[in-house]
XYZ file of C-alpha atoms in Angstrom:
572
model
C 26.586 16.265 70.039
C 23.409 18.076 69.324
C 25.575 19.558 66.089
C 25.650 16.001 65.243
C 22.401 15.435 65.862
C 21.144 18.389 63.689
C 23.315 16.826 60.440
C 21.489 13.627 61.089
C 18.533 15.230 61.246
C 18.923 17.357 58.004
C 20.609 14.639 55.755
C 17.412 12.530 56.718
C 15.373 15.268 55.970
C 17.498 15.310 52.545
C 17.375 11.863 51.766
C 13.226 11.973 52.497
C 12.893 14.538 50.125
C 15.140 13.004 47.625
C 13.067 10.030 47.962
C 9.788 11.618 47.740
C 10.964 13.706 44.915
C 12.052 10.215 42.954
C 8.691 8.722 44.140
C 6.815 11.801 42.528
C 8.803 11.742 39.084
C 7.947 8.019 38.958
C 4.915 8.395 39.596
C 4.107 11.333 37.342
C 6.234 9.019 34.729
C 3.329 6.156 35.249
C 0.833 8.309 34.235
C 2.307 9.982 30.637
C 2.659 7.613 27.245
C 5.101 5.082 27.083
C 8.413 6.975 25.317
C 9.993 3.761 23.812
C 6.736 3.866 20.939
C 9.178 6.271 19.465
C 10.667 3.293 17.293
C 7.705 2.179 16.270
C 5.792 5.748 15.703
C 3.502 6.030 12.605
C 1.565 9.187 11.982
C -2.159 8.912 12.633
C -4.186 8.227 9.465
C -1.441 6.872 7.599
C -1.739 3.411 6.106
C 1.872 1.614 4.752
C 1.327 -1.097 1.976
C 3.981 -3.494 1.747
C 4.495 -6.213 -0.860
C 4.724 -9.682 0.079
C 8.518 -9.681 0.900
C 8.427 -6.476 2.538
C 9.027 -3.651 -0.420
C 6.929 -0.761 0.151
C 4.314 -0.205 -2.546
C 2.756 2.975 -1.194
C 2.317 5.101 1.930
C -0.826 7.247 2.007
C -1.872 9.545 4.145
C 0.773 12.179 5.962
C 3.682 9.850 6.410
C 7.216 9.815 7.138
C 8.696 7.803 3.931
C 11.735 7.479 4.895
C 13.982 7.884 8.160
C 17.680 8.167 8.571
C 18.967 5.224 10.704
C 20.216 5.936 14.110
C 23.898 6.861 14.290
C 23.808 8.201 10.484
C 22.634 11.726 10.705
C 24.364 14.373 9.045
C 26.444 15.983 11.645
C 25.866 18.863 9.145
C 21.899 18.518 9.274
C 22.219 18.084 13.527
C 23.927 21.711 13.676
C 21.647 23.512 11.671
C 18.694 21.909 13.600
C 20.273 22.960 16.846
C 21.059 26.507 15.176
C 17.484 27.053 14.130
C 15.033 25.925 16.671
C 17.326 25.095 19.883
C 20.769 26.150 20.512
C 21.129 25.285 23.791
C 19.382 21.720 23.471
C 22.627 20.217 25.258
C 22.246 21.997 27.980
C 18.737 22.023 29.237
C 16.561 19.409 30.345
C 13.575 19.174 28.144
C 12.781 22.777 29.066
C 15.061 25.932 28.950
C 14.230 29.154 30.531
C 17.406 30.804 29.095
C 15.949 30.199 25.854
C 12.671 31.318 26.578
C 13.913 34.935 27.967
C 16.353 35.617 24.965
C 13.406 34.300 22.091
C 11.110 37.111 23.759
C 14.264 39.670 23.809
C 15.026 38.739 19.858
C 11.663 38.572 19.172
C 10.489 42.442 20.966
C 14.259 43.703 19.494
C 12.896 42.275 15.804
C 9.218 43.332 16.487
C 8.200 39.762 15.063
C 8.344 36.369 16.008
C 11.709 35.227 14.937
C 12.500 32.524 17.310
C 10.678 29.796 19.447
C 10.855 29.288 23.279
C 10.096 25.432 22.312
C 13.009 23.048 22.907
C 13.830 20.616 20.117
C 12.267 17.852 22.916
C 8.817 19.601 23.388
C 8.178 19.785 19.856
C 8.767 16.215 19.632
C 7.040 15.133 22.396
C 4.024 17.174 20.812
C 4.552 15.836 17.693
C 4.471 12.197 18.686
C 2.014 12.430 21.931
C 0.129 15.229 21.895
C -2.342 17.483 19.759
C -1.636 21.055 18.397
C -4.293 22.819 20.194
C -2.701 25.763 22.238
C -4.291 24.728 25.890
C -2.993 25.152 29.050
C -3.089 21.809 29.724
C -1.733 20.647 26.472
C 0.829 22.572 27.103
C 1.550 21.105 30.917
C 1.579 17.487 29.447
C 4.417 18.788 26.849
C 6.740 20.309 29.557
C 5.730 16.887 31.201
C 6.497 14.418 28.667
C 9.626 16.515 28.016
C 10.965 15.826 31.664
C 9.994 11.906 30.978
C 12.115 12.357 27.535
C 15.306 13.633 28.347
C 15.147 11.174 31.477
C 14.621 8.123 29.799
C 16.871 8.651 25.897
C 19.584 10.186 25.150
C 20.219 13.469 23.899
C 21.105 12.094 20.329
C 18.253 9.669 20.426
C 16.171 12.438 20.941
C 17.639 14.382 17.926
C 17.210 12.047 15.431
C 13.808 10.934 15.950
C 12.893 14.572 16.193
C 14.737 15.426 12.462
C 13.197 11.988 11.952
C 9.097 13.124 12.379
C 9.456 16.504 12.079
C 7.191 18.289 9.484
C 9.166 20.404 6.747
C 6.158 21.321 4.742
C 4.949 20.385 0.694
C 4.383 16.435 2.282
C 7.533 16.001 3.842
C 7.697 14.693 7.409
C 11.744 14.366 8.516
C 14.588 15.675 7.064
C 14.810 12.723 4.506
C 11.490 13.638 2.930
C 12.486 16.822 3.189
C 15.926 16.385 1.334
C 13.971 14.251 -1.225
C 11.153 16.476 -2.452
C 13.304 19.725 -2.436
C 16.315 18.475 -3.963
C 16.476 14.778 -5.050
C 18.979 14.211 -2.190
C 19.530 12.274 0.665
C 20.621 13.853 4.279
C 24.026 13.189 3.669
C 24.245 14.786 0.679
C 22.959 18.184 1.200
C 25.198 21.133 1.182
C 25.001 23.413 4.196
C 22.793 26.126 2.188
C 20.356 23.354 1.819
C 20.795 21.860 4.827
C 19.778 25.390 6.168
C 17.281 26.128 4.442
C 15.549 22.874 5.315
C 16.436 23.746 9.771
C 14.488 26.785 8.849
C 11.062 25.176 7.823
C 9.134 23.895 11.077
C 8.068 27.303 12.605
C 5.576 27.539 9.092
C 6.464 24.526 6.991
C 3.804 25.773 4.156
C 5.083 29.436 5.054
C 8.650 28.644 4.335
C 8.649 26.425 1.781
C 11.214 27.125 -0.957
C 8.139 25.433 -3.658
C 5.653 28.013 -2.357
C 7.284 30.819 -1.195
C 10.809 31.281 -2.568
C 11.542 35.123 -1.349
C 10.422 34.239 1.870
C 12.584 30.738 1.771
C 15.788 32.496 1.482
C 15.303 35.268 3.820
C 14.195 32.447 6.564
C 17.756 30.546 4.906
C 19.924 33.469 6.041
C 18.235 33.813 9.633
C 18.919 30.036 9.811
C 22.519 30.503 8.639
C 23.149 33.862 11.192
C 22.245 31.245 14.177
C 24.589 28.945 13.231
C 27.515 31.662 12.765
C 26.331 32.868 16.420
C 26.849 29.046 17.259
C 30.242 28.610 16.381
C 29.181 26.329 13.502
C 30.258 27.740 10.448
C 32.774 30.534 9.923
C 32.611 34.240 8.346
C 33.208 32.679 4.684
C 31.198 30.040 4.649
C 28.317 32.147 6.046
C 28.961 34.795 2.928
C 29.019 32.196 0.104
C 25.705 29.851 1.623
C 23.768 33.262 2.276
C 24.744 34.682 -1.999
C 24.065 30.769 -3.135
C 20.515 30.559 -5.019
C 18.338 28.631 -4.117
C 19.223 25.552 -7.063
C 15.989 23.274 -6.151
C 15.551 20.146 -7.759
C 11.865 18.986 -6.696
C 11.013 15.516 -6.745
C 7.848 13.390 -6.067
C 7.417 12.551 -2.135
C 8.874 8.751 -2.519
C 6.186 6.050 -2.178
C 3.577 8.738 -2.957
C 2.351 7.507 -6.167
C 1.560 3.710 -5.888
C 4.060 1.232 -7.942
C 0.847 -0.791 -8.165
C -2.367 1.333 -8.131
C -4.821 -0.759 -9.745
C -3.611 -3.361 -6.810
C -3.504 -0.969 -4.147
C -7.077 0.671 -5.619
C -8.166 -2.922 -4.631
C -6.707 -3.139 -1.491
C -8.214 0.153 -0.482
C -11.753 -1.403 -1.606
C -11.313 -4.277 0.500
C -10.391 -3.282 3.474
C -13.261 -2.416 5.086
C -14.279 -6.388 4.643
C -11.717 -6.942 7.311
C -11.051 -4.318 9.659
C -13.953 -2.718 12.115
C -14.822 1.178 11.454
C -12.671 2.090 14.758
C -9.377 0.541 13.274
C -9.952 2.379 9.760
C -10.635 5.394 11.618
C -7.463 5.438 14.134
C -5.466 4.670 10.688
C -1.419 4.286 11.469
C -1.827 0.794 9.984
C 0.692 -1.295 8.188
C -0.609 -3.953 5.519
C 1.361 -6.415 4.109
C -0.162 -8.035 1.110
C 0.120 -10.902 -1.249
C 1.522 -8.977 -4.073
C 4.944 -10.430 -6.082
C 6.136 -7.072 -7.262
C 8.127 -8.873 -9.948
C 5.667 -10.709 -11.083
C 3.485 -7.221 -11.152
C 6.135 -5.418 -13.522
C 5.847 -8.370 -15.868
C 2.092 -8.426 -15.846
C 1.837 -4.326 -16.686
C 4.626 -4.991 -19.447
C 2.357 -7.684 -20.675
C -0.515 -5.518 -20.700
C 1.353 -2.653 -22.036
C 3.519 -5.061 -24.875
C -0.360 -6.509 -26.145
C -2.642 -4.028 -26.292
C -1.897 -1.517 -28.876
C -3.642 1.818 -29.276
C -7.510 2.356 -27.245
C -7.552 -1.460 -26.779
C -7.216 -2.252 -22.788
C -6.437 -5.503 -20.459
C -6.775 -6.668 -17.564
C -4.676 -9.112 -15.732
C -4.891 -11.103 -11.981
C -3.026 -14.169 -10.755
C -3.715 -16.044 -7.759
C -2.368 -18.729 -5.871
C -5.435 -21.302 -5.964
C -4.494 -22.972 -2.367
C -4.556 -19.283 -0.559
C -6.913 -16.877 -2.710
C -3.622 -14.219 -2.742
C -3.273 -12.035 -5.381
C 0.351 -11.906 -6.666
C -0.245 -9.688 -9.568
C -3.310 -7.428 -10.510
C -3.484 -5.116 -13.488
C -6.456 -3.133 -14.525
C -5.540 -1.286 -17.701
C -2.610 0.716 -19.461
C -2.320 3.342 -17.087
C -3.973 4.637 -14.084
C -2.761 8.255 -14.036
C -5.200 8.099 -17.209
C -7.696 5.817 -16.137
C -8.298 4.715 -12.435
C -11.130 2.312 -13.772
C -9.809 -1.270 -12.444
C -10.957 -3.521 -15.303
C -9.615 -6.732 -13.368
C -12.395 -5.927 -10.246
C -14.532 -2.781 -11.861
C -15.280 -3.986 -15.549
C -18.119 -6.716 -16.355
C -17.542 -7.830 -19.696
C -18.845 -11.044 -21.578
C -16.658 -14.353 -20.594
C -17.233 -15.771 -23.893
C -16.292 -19.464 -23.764
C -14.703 -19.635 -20.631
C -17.774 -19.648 -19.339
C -17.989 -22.949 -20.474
C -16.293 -24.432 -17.455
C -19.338 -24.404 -15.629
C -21.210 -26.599 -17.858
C -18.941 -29.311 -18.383
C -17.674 -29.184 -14.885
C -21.720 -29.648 -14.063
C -21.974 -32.492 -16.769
C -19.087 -34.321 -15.021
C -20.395 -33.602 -11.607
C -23.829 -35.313 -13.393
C -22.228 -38.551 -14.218
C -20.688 -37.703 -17.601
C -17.310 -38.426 -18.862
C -14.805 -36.791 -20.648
C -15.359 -39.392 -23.465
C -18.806 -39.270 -23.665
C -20.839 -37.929 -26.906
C -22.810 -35.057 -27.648
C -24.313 -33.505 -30.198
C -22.686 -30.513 -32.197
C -25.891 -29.269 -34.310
C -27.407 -26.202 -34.588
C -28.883 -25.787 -31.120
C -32.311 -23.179 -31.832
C -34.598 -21.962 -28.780
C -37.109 -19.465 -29.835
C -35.873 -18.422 -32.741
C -32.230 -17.956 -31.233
C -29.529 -20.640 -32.635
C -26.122 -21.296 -31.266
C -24.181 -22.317 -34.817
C -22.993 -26.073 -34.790
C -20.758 -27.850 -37.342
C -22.997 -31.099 -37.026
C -22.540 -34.869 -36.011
C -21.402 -35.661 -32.453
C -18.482 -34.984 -30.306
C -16.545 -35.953 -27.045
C -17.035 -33.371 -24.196
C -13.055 -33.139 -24.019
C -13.233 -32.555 -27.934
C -15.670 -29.881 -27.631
C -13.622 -28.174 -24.861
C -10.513 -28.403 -26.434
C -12.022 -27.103 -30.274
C -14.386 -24.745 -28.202
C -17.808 -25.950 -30.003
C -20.699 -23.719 -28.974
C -23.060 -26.193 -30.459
C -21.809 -29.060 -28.373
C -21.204 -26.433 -25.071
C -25.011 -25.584 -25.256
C -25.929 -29.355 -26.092
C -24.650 -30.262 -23.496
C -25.976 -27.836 -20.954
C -29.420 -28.820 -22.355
C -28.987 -32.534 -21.379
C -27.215 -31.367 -17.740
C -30.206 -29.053 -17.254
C -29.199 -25.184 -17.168
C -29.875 -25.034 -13.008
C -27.344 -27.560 -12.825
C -24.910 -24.878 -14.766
C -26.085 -22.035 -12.721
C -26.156 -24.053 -9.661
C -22.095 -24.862 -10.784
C -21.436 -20.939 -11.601
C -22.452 -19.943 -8.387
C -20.346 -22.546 -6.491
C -17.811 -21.750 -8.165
C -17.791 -17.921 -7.141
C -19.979 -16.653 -9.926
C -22.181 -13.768 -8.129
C -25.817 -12.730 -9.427
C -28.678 -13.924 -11.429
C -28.045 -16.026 -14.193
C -30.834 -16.609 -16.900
C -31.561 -20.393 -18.183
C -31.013 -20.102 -22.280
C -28.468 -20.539 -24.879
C -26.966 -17.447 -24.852
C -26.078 -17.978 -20.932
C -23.679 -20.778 -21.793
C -21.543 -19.212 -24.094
C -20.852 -15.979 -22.057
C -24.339 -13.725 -22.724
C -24.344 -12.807 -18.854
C -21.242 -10.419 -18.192
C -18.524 -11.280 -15.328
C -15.408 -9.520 -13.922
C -12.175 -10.459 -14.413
C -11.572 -11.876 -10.601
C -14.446 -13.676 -10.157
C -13.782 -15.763 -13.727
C -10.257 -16.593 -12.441
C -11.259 -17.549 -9.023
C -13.645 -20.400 -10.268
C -10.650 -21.581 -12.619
C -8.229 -21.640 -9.533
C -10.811 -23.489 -7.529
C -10.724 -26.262 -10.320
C -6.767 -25.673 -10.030
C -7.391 -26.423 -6.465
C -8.924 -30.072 -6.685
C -12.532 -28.318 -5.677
C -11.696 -26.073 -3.083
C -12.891 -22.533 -3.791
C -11.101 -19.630 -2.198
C -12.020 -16.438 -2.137
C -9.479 -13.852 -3.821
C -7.654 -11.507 -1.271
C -4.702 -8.932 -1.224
C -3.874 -9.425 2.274
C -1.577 -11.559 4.397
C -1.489 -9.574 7.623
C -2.812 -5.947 8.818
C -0.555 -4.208 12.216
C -2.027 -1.367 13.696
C -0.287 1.890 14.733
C 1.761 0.229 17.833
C 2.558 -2.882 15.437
C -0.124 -5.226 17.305
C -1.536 -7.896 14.877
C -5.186 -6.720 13.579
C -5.710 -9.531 11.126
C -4.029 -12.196 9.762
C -5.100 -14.844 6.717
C -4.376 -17.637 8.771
C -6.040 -16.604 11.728
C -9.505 -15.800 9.899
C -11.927 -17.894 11.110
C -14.309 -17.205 8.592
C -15.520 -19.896 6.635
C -17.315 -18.117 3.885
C -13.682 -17.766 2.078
C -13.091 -21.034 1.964
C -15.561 -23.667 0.769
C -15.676 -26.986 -1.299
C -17.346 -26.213 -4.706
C -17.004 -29.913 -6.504
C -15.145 -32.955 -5.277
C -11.825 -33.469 -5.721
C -12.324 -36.303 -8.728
C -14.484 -33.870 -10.545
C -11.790 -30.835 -10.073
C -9.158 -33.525 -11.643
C -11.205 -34.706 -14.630
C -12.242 -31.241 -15.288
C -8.689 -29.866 -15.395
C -7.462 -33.019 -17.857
C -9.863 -31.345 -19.776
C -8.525 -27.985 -19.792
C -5.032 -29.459 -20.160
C -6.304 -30.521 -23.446
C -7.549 -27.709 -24.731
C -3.601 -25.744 -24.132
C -1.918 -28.862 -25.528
C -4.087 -29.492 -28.801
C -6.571 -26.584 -28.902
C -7.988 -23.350 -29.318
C -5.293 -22.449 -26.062
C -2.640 -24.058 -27.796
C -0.585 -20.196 -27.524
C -0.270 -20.391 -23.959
C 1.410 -23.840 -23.843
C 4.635 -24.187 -21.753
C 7.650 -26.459 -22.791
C 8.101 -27.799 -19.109
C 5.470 -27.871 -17.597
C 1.888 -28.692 -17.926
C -1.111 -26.084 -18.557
C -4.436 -25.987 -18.189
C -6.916 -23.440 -19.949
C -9.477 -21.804 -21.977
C -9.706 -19.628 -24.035
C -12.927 -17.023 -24.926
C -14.178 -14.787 -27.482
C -17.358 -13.034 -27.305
C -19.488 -11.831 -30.172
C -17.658 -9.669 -32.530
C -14.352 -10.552 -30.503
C -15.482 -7.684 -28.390
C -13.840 -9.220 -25.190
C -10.437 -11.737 -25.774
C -9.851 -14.157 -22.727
C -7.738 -16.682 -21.853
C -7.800 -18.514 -18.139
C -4.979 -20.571 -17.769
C -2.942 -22.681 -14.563
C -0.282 -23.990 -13.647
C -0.265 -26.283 -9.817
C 1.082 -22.958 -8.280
C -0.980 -20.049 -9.639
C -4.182 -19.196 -11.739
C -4.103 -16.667 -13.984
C -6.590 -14.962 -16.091
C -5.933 -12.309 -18.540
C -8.645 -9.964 -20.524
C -8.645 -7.525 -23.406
C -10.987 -5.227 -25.179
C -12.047 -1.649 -25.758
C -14.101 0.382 -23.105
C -16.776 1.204 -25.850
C -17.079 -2.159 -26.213
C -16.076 -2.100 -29.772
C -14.534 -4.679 -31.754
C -11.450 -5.732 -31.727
C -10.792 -7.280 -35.036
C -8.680 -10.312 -33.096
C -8.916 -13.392 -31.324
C -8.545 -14.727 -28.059
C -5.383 -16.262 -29.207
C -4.211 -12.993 -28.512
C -4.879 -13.351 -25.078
C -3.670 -16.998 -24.701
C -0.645 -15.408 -26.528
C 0.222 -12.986 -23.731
């Protein structure tokens, strides 16, 4: 009986402790990051631009381009991990104290440090959660999250996010970076010399690596390749033959590094601070999808590319007038030459397109489209704007382009009026009441000229161009969204909507029977002008369909001349 009593006794005593063991893990659990951000881990700092249907553009910053889906790791790849940095990571439980005591007998035996006491899961958890800095209590919150690790995924899960972040030195973070950069591969393909060579990296990525340090790769290769012999992984022969193969690199650009649109991403990188706070830039790990139509980017750098011949640059951006997104955005022929964005960076003379504001003020005055001016010389101060003489309509003097009648016209509207017109209609800055003014004297960039054409486009309604539909942070909440922007200043009314229509007739006009005649479509309708400014230094055209704006400029840096015509531009 009192035997009995005793058991009782000690299996509640067992239970209690079991309990209050359980109740301790939990509660030590509570306090350390949630593990399941694994999925969704981005490095800090680096910033993912995504076209509009998804496509990654670029990734800047230290980021992990590409990861191996779960379930598709090279079994190959797994073994030589294991090999390398934790042979007994099936075994242990986050932490390993058999590894730690035979690391520090290989390491005395070798009198260097040839092998880690870290297990595949503290690196990771210090990878993901934790800082580098070699603390006591940095390192208490590893063996920590460790514990929390191996409790809560499994052992494979844990292995493949690990190859999946880990850093492999030159700009590759996880094995497919890795793979990538040092031999135009994917996981799957590497052979096991490679696949070696690439387990041996993470105890000194920049050490190690075969682009830096060749000697030093190899010899690290056949330490690698030893372990997994020692393992059971690979057999005397194929040890022999991966240890005499050389090292046969192939090195290839980190993918996503360079931009596939940098004058659009240059942009996006300028605007951002208009819509996130300093903390969220700072914290980085953020994900931006924009408005860009990659397609419709390719075509708009062949365009540039196909017309512009020599020294003579363009600049190209098309927006959707309803939204203000920019679905293509080219600043020149090629950025690894020249990162100067003409479409945002370059102020150049409009020429005649600048003549929308005037005639979209004389309409807004109570003019009509039929109404007469005249197309005389028109002389202020000693200044004349050539006429041809007599008197024409307003939509003949858009559609011909007649400076005479542009500035006559003007004159009779009052130049405040056209200012007043320019500035609702986007047009930034000071702009100076004489001739000149109406025919393109005062210089404008590219996205401001084809944001007041989409606002006509857009029956009135100005919107302000942007390359952004939504912005995630680093745990994939929503920072900003287009639709959710409450701020008005992007959005405004710039003329009614019967002024917008009668203007755009107007411009239809000028594409069907005018000077923009080269830009006309078969099925559909166009509306658009074109504009040359003195000594056809600049070429424009600004033309629309219902669905997008698009304006389109060309012209040498040095401003010279370009012996051509804005037909050119209308042309393209």
């Amino acid at each position: 009986r009192q035997l009995l009593t005793a058991g009782l006794i000690g299996a509640g005593a067992g239970v209690v402790v079991a309990v209050g063991q359980s109740l301790l893990v939990q509660g030590i659990d509570s306090l350390l990051p949630n593990v399941r951000r694994l999925n969704s881990y981005n490095r800090p700092g680096i910033v993912t631009v995504l076209s509009a249907d998804g496509q990654v553009i670029q990734k800047l910053g230290p980021a992990t381009r590409e990861k191996v889906m779960a379930g598709q790791m090279s079994l190959l790849v797994q073994r030589a991990f294991i090999a390398a940095e934790d042979r007994r990571f099936y075994l242990h439980d986050g932490i390993d104290p058999v590894g730690i005591g035979r690391a520090m007998l290989r390491n005395l035996k070798q009198g260097s440090v040839e092998e880690g006491a870290s297990t595949i899961t503290q690196q990771l958890a210090r990878t993901v959660f934790l800082s580098q800095d070699r603390t006591v209590l940095r390192k208490l919150n590893e063996v920590l999250l460790a514990g929390k690790l191996e409790r809560q995924l499994s052992k494979q899960q844990i292995l493949e996010q690990y190859l999946n972040v880990v850093y492999l030195g030159s700009s590759a973070y996880g094995v497919a970076d890795a793979a990538w950069i040092y031999f135009s591969k994917t996981p799957d393909q590497l052979t096991l010399p490679e696949a070696a060579l690439i387990a041996g990296l993470p105890p000194a990525p920049s050490v190690y690596s075969p682009l830096v340090n060749p000697d030093l790769a190899l010899e690290r290769r056949a330490t690698v390749l030893r372990r997994m012999r020692e393992a059971g992984f690979i057999d005397d022969l194929q040890l022999q033959r991966a240890t005499e193969t050389p090292l046969k690199l192939k090195p290839a650009e980190p993918k996503y590094w360079t931009s596939r649109a940098p004058y659009f991403t240059s942009w996006v990188a300028q605007e951002l601070p208009r819509v996130l706070s300093p903390e969220d830039l700072e914290v980085g790990g953020l994900t931006i999808r924009t408005s860009l139509n990659m397609a419709w980017q390719e075509r708009a750098q062949a365009t540039i590319n196909g017309h512009t011949p020599g020294d003579l640059e363009g600049a190209i951006v098309s927006m959707e007038p309803g939204t203000g997104l920019v679905r293509a955005m080219v600043g020149g022929h090629d950025f690894s030459k020249s990162q100067f964005n003409r479409a945002t960076q370059a102020l150049r003379s409009p020429g005649s397109t600048f003549k929308l504001f005037t005639y979209t003020a004389a309409l807004q005055a109570g003019m009509k489209p039929e109404d007469s001016v005249s197309n005389s010389d028109q002389c202020f101060a000693g200044f004349c704007v050539k006429g041809t003489g007599g008197t024409r309509t307003l939509v003949e003097a858009i559609t011909r382009s007649l400076n005479g009648a542009a500035v006559a016209t003007a004159r009779k509207v009052g130049y405040p009026r056209v200012i007043a017109m320019a500035h609702q209609l986007g047009i930034p800055g000071e702009l100076g009441e004489y001739p000149s003014m109406v025919i393109g004297a005062n210089e404008q960039y590219v996205i401001d000229m084809t944001a007041a054409y989409a606002a006509i486009n857009n029956r009135g309604i100005y919107v302000k161009p942007t390359p952004f539909e939504e912005i995630y942070g680093p745990n994939g909440e929503l920072l900003w969204s287009r639709r959710l922007d409450s701020k008005t200043s992007h959005r405004h009314r710039a003329v009614s909507s019967d002024i917008a229509d009668g203007i755009l007739w107007m411009l239809q006009q000028a594409v069907q029977s005018g000077t923009g005649a080269p830009a006309g479509l078969a099925d559909r309708p166009v509306a658009g002008k074109t504009g040359t400014s003195e000594g056809a230094r600049d070429l424009w055209f600004i033309g629309s369909i219902p669905q997008l704006t698009t304006g389109i400029w060309m012209g040498y840096d040095d401003n010279g001349k370009t012996g051509s015509s804005s037909a050119q531009a209308a042309v393209a």
